[in-house]
Short mmCIF file of C-alpha atoms in Angstrom, two decimals:
data_model
loop_
_atom_site.label_atom_id
_atom_site.label_comp_id
_atom_site.label_asym_id
_atom_site.label_seq_id
_atom_site.Cartn_x
_atom_site.Cartn_y
_atom_site.Cartn_z
CA UNK A 371 99.18 65.37 45.72
CA UNK A 372 98.97 66.26 49.38
CA UNK A 373 98.48 69.97 49.63
CA UNK A 374 100.20 71.05 52.80
CA UNK A 375 102.73 68.53 54.03
CA UNK A 376 105.04 68.35 51.09
CA UNK A 377 108.71 69.19 50.93
CA UNK A 378 110.73 69.98 47.84
CA UNK A 379 113.59 67.91 49.26
CA UNK A 380 113.94 64.27 48.11
CA UNK A 381 114.18 63.29 51.79
CA UNK A 382 111.91 64.33 54.63
CA UNK A 383 113.21 67.34 56.49
CA UNK A 384 114.35 66.81 60.05
CA UNK A 385 113.06 69.13 62.76
CA UNK A 386 115.09 72.32 62.90
CA UNK A 387 117.39 72.71 65.91
CA UNK A 388 116.36 75.16 68.59
CA UNK A 389 117.32 78.72 67.80
CA UNK A 390 120.11 80.28 69.79
CA UNK A 391 118.96 82.01 72.96
CA UNK A 392 120.08 85.43 71.79
CA UNK A 393 118.27 84.90 68.49
CA UNK A 394 114.86 83.58 69.51
CA UNK A 395 114.30 85.44 72.79
CA UNK A 396 117.05 88.03 72.77
CA UNK A 397 117.13 91.66 73.92
CA UNK A 398 115.25 92.91 70.87
CA UNK A 399 112.50 90.38 71.54
CA UNK A 400 112.29 91.39 75.21
CA UNK A 401 112.04 95.05 74.25
CA UNK A 402 109.06 94.25 72.01
CA UNK A 403 107.44 92.31 74.84
CA UNK A 404 107.70 95.30 77.18
CA UNK A 405 106.08 97.52 74.57
CA UNK A 406 103.32 94.96 73.99
CA UNK A 407 102.58 94.83 77.68
CA UNK A 408 102.37 98.62 77.94
CA UNK A 409 99.99 98.82 74.99
CA UNK A 410 97.89 95.94 76.33
CA UNK A 411 97.60 97.68 79.70
CA UNK A 412 96.33 100.80 77.97
CA UNK A 413 93.86 98.84 75.86
CA UNK A 414 92.45 97.04 78.87
CA UNK A 415 92.70 99.86 81.39
CA UNK A 416 90.01 99.55 84.01
CA UNK A 417 89.78 95.79 83.66
CA UNK A 418 90.52 93.74 86.74
CA UNK A 419 93.39 91.31 86.67
CA UNK A 420 92.67 87.58 86.24
CA UNK A 421 89.16 88.49 85.13
CA UNK A 422 88.36 85.13 83.55
CA UNK A 423 86.36 83.51 86.34
CA UNK A 424 84.64 80.19 86.82
CA UNK A 425 81.87 79.71 89.34
CA UNK A 426 81.95 76.56 91.43
CA UNK A 427 80.09 75.58 94.55
CA UNK A 428 82.25 76.37 97.53
CA UNK A 429 82.62 78.81 100.37
CA UNK A 430 81.86 82.06 98.61
CA UNK A 431 79.25 84.68 99.49
CA UNK A 432 76.52 84.19 96.87
CA UNK A 433 73.90 81.54 97.63
CA UNK A 434 73.71 78.77 95.03
CA UNK A 435 71.68 75.77 96.27
CA UNK A 436 70.84 73.38 99.11
CA UNK A 437 71.85 69.80 99.78
CA UNK A 438 71.08 67.31 102.51
CA UNK A 439 73.14 67.58 105.69
CA UNK A 440 75.78 64.86 106.08
CA UNK A 441 77.70 63.99 109.26
CA UNK A 442 80.84 66.11 109.38
CA UNK A 443 79.33 69.15 107.63
CA UNK A 444 79.90 72.49 109.32
CA UNK A 445 76.70 73.21 111.25
CA UNK A 446 77.25 76.92 110.63
CA UNK A 447 76.12 76.26 107.04
CA UNK A 448 72.78 74.75 108.11
CA UNK A 449 69.74 76.63 106.82
CA UNK A 450 68.02 77.19 110.16
CA UNK A 451 65.02 78.80 108.52
CA UNK A 452 64.29 75.65 106.51
CA UNK A 453 64.87 73.54 109.61
CA UNK A 454 62.34 75.57 111.61
CA UNK A 455 59.70 75.67 108.87
CA UNK A 456 60.03 72.25 107.25
CA UNK A 457 62.04 70.29 109.82
CA UNK A 458 64.59 69.41 107.14
CA UNK A 459 68.34 69.60 107.72
CA UNK A 460 69.69 71.25 104.61
CA UNK A 461 73.11 72.82 104.08
CA UNK A 462 73.40 76.09 102.20
CA UNK A 463 75.84 76.06 99.24
CA UNK A 464 77.51 79.18 97.84
CA UNK A 465 79.16 80.15 94.58
CA UNK A 466 82.90 80.64 94.71
CA UNK A 467 84.87 82.64 92.13
CA UNK A 468 88.12 81.16 90.90
CA UNK A 469 90.43 82.71 88.32
CA UNK A 470 90.93 80.62 85.18
CA UNK A 471 94.36 79.82 83.78
CA UNK A 472 95.66 80.61 80.32
CA UNK A 473 97.11 77.65 78.41
CA UNK A 474 99.23 78.09 75.32
CA UNK A 475 99.67 74.98 73.19
CA UNK A 476 102.33 74.96 70.45
CA UNK A 477 102.27 72.36 67.67
CA UNK A 478 105.81 70.95 67.39
CA UNK A 479 105.08 68.38 64.66
CA UNK A 480 107.38 67.91 61.67
CA UNK A 481 105.23 70.07 59.38
CA UNK A 482 105.94 73.06 61.64
CA UNK A 483 109.69 72.63 61.09
CA UNK A 484 109.70 72.97 57.30
CA UNK A 485 111.29 75.98 55.59
CA UNK A 486 114.06 76.10 58.15
CA UNK A 487 111.65 76.01 61.07
CA UNK A 488 110.13 79.43 60.36
CA UNK A 489 106.62 78.39 61.42
CA UNK A 490 107.76 76.82 64.66
CA UNK A 491 109.94 79.80 65.49
CA UNK A 492 107.03 82.17 64.83
CA UNK A 493 104.66 80.08 66.96
CA UNK A 494 107.18 80.06 69.81
CA UNK A 495 107.53 83.83 69.72
CA UNK A 496 103.77 84.45 69.56
CA UNK A 497 103.24 81.97 72.39
CA UNK A 498 105.95 83.62 74.50
CA UNK A 499 104.44 87.06 73.85
CA UNK A 500 100.96 85.96 74.93
CA UNK A 501 102.46 84.29 78.00
CA UNK A 502 104.34 87.46 78.92
CA UNK A 503 101.27 89.67 78.76
CA UNK A 504 99.29 87.14 80.76
CA UNK A 505 101.99 86.86 83.43
CA UNK A 506 102.32 90.64 83.62
CA UNK A 507 98.55 90.78 84.26
CA UNK A 508 98.98 88.27 87.11
CA UNK A 509 97.17 85.50 85.26
CA UNK A 510 98.30 81.92 85.70
CA UNK A 511 99.90 80.74 82.45
CA UNK A 512 100.84 77.20 81.40
CA UNK A 513 102.38 75.93 78.17
CA UNK A 514 102.27 72.68 76.23
CA UNK A 515 104.30 71.52 73.22
CA UNK A 516 102.51 68.73 71.38
CA UNK A 517 102.35 66.39 68.40
CA UNK A 518 101.03 62.84 68.00
CA UNK A 519 104.04 61.29 69.73
CA UNK A 520 105.32 64.13 71.94
CA UNK A 521 103.58 66.00 74.74
CA UNK A 522 105.46 68.13 77.26
CA UNK A 523 103.89 70.62 79.64
CA UNK A 524 105.03 73.54 81.77
CA UNK A 525 102.55 73.73 84.69
CA UNK A 526 100.80 77.05 85.15
CA UNK A 527 102.96 79.75 86.74
CA UNK A 528 102.19 83.30 87.84
CA UNK A 529 104.25 86.48 87.88
CA UNK A 530 106.17 88.46 85.28
CA UNK A 531 109.54 87.08 86.39
CA UNK A 532 108.51 83.56 85.36
CA UNK A 533 108.79 84.48 81.68
CA UNK A 534 112.33 83.08 81.63
CA UNK A 535 110.95 79.68 82.58
CA UNK A 536 108.66 80.03 79.58
CA UNK A 537 111.63 80.84 77.34
CA UNK A 538 113.61 77.86 78.61
CA UNK A 539 110.66 75.54 78.15
CA UNK A 540 110.05 76.62 74.56
CA UNK A 541 113.76 76.41 73.69
CA UNK A 542 114.37 72.95 75.11
CA UNK A 543 111.09 71.11 74.51
CA UNK A 544 111.54 68.14 72.16
CA UNK A 545 109.92 68.39 68.77
CA UNK A 546 108.88 66.19 65.87
CA UNK A 547 106.30 63.59 64.96
CA UNK A 548 103.15 63.62 62.84
CA UNK A 549 100.36 66.15 63.21
CA UNK A 550 97.39 64.72 65.10
CA UNK A 551 95.32 67.55 66.52
CA UNK A 552 92.59 65.34 67.93
CA UNK A 553 95.01 63.23 69.95
CA UNK A 554 97.06 66.27 71.02
CA UNK A 555 94.04 68.30 72.14
CA UNK A 556 92.59 65.23 73.83
CA UNK A 557 95.71 64.85 75.97
CA UNK A 558 95.69 68.58 76.66
CA UNK A 559 92.07 68.46 77.83
CA UNK A 560 92.68 65.33 79.92
CA UNK A 561 95.60 66.84 81.84
CA UNK A 562 93.83 70.19 82.38
CA UNK A 563 91.49 69.53 85.26
CA UNK A 564 90.54 73.20 85.40
CA UNK A 565 89.22 74.70 82.15
CA UNK A 566 90.36 78.10 80.95
CA UNK A 567 91.46 80.06 77.91
CA UNK A 568 93.40 77.66 75.65
CA UNK A 569 95.34 79.13 72.73
CA UNK A 570 96.40 76.58 70.08
CA UNK A 571 99.22 77.62 67.70
CA UNK A 572 99.50 75.29 64.70
CA UNK A 573 99.43 75.08 60.93
CA UNK A 574 96.42 72.77 61.49
CA UNK A 575 97.48 70.52 58.61
CA UNK A 576 95.05 67.92 59.91
CA UNK A 577 91.71 69.48 59.08
CA UNK A 578 89.33 66.87 60.50
CA UNK A 579 91.58 66.39 63.52
CA UNK A 580 91.56 70.16 64.07
CA UNK A 581 87.74 70.22 64.07
CA UNK A 582 87.57 67.29 66.48
CA UNK A 583 90.35 68.59 68.75
CA UNK A 584 88.96 72.10 69.14
CA UNK A 585 85.47 70.70 69.70
CA UNK A 586 86.85 68.41 72.39
CA UNK A 587 88.34 71.39 74.20
CA UNK A 588 84.97 73.15 74.03
CA UNK A 589 83.23 70.05 75.35
CA UNK A 590 85.62 70.07 78.33
CA UNK A 591 84.58 73.70 79.05
CA UNK A 592 87.77 75.30 77.70
CA UNK A 593 87.67 78.54 75.70
CA UNK A 594 89.81 77.60 72.67
CA UNK A 595 91.46 80.11 70.38
CA UNK A 596 92.93 78.93 67.06
CA UNK A 597 95.99 80.67 65.60
CA UNK A 598 96.89 79.21 62.22
CA UNK A 599 100.56 79.75 61.43
CA UNK A 600 101.23 79.93 57.69
CA UNK A 601 104.46 80.26 55.72
CA UNK A 602 103.72 82.54 52.72
CA UNK A 603 105.58 80.08 50.48
CA UNK A 604 102.98 77.45 51.35
CA UNK A 605 100.05 79.75 50.65
CA UNK A 606 101.73 81.11 47.50
CA UNK A 607 103.99 78.33 46.14
CA UNK A 608 105.16 80.47 43.24
CA UNK A 609 107.33 82.29 45.80
CA UNK A 610 109.34 79.11 46.34
CA UNK A 611 110.90 79.33 42.90
CA UNK A 612 110.10 75.69 42.14
CA UNK A 613 109.37 74.90 38.49
CA UNK A 614 109.35 71.90 36.22
CA UNK A 615 109.76 68.27 37.25
CA UNK A 616 110.42 67.85 40.97
CA UNK A 617 110.08 65.20 43.66
CA UNK A 618 107.84 66.24 46.54
CA UNK A 619 108.16 64.34 49.80
CA UNK A 620 105.66 64.26 52.66
CA UNK A 621 107.69 65.50 55.65
CA UNK A 622 105.61 63.46 58.08
CA UNK A 623 104.69 60.32 56.16
CA UNK A 624 107.76 60.06 53.92
CA UNK A 625 105.73 59.36 50.76
CA UNK A 626 107.34 60.74 47.60
CA UNK A 627 105.67 61.83 44.38
CA UNK A 628 107.01 63.01 41.05
CA UNK A 629 105.14 66.07 39.82
CA UNK A 630 105.44 68.73 37.15
CA UNK A 631 105.02 72.19 38.61
CA UNK A 632 103.50 74.27 35.85
CA UNK A 633 101.99 77.71 36.47
CA UNK A 634 98.54 76.12 36.33
CA UNK A 635 99.52 73.49 38.92
CA UNK A 636 100.91 76.16 41.24
CA UNK A 637 97.68 78.16 40.96
CA UNK A 638 95.63 75.06 41.70
CA UNK A 639 97.77 74.37 44.77
CA UNK A 640 97.36 77.96 46.00
CA UNK A 641 93.58 77.77 45.47
CA UNK A 642 93.34 74.47 47.36
CA UNK A 643 95.43 75.85 50.23
CA UNK A 644 93.20 78.92 50.48
CA UNK A 645 90.06 76.75 50.53
CA UNK A 646 91.62 74.70 53.31
CA UNK A 647 92.29 77.83 55.41
CA UNK A 648 88.81 79.18 54.75
CA UNK A 649 87.25 75.87 55.79
CA UNK A 650 89.14 76.00 59.10
CA UNK A 651 88.16 79.64 59.68
CA UNK A 652 84.49 78.95 58.85
CA UNK A 653 84.41 75.95 61.19
CA UNK A 654 85.83 78.02 64.02
CA UNK A 655 83.36 80.84 63.44
CA UNK A 656 80.41 78.42 63.39
CA UNK A 657 81.48 77.14 66.81
CA UNK A 658 82.22 80.53 68.32
CA UNK A 659 85.97 79.87 68.42
CA UNK A 660 88.18 82.92 67.76
CA UNK A 661 90.38 82.26 64.71
CA UNK A 662 93.45 84.21 63.63
CA UNK A 663 95.45 83.70 60.46
CA UNK A 664 99.13 84.31 61.21
CA UNK A 665 101.50 84.57 58.25
CA UNK A 666 105.13 84.45 59.30
CA UNK A 667 105.87 87.50 57.15
CA UNK A 668 103.90 89.62 59.65
CA UNK A 669 105.98 90.65 62.70
CA UNK A 670 104.82 88.69 65.74
CA UNK A 671 104.12 91.83 67.80
CA UNK A 672 101.84 93.23 65.09
CA UNK A 673 99.87 90.00 65.11
CA UNK A 674 99.52 89.99 68.90
CA UNK A 675 98.32 93.60 68.96
CA UNK A 676 95.75 92.82 66.27
CA UNK A 677 94.55 89.88 68.35
CA UNK A 678 94.14 92.11 71.39
CA UNK A 679 92.20 94.73 69.46
CA UNK A 680 89.99 92.36 67.50
CA UNK A 681 89.60 89.42 69.82
CA UNK A 682 90.12 90.91 73.25
CA UNK A 683 92.51 88.16 74.28
CA UNK A 684 93.95 88.11 77.81
CA UNK A 685 91.51 90.68 79.16
#
């Protein structure tokens, strides 16, 4: 029995339709975002905006290295001291600071749309909240919705007023397809020419693909953060009310299996699911990747505040 992509329906569930605008990102949601931003500003008081920096060779002030002079180089950058002493024409290179973008990647595969789409909805709200705080801090924020077959991106924007573009993007982005974290993260890394903080929101029901995908982001000089979105009914299947003989259907592959759900079988499922989550968390820790477990029963703003306090995100 597959442990995390099964549906109690005899047919695979279809992706849930987008929530109504006044339901997903309504006035109550906006009010919580404002409060989050105020609290975040207090937590990070004294920090400079857009503080994630990358150093590249450019036209900054701090000396980095020399290279041979080439025709067309600005002669003002010649190292005249080296020329006088060694009779070599070398150009001085300097380090240049550049603020790094924040990227928020939301898994929109079919497994995220089970249970009425509660996991996808939660991921969208957490992603929107992180985007809002980043935009309010004058960071550049981009978003991606991804699965094996779908990949749509909102290029990085800056400024608090752009949050409504974020809302529209999350509402209207297509969804569906199998989970394939390696392929999805590979496309994300390939289209992101400038590395930065990359937050991945997913159920990660592709364990080896999750390891490979997050490692690929690290290899491409990103700073990945893993947020595992979990429906409590998946972690604790006894809450689903299912008992006896049922047909479980893989929502992504379509394979069906007849099983008898006894109390012992439900406990075994819960134990296997917990081991799966612990394996993902341990892998992230071993690679220095911040990991957050996000159960949909926890209000999204409480989760985001805990992430700020524990992980220092968006500083």
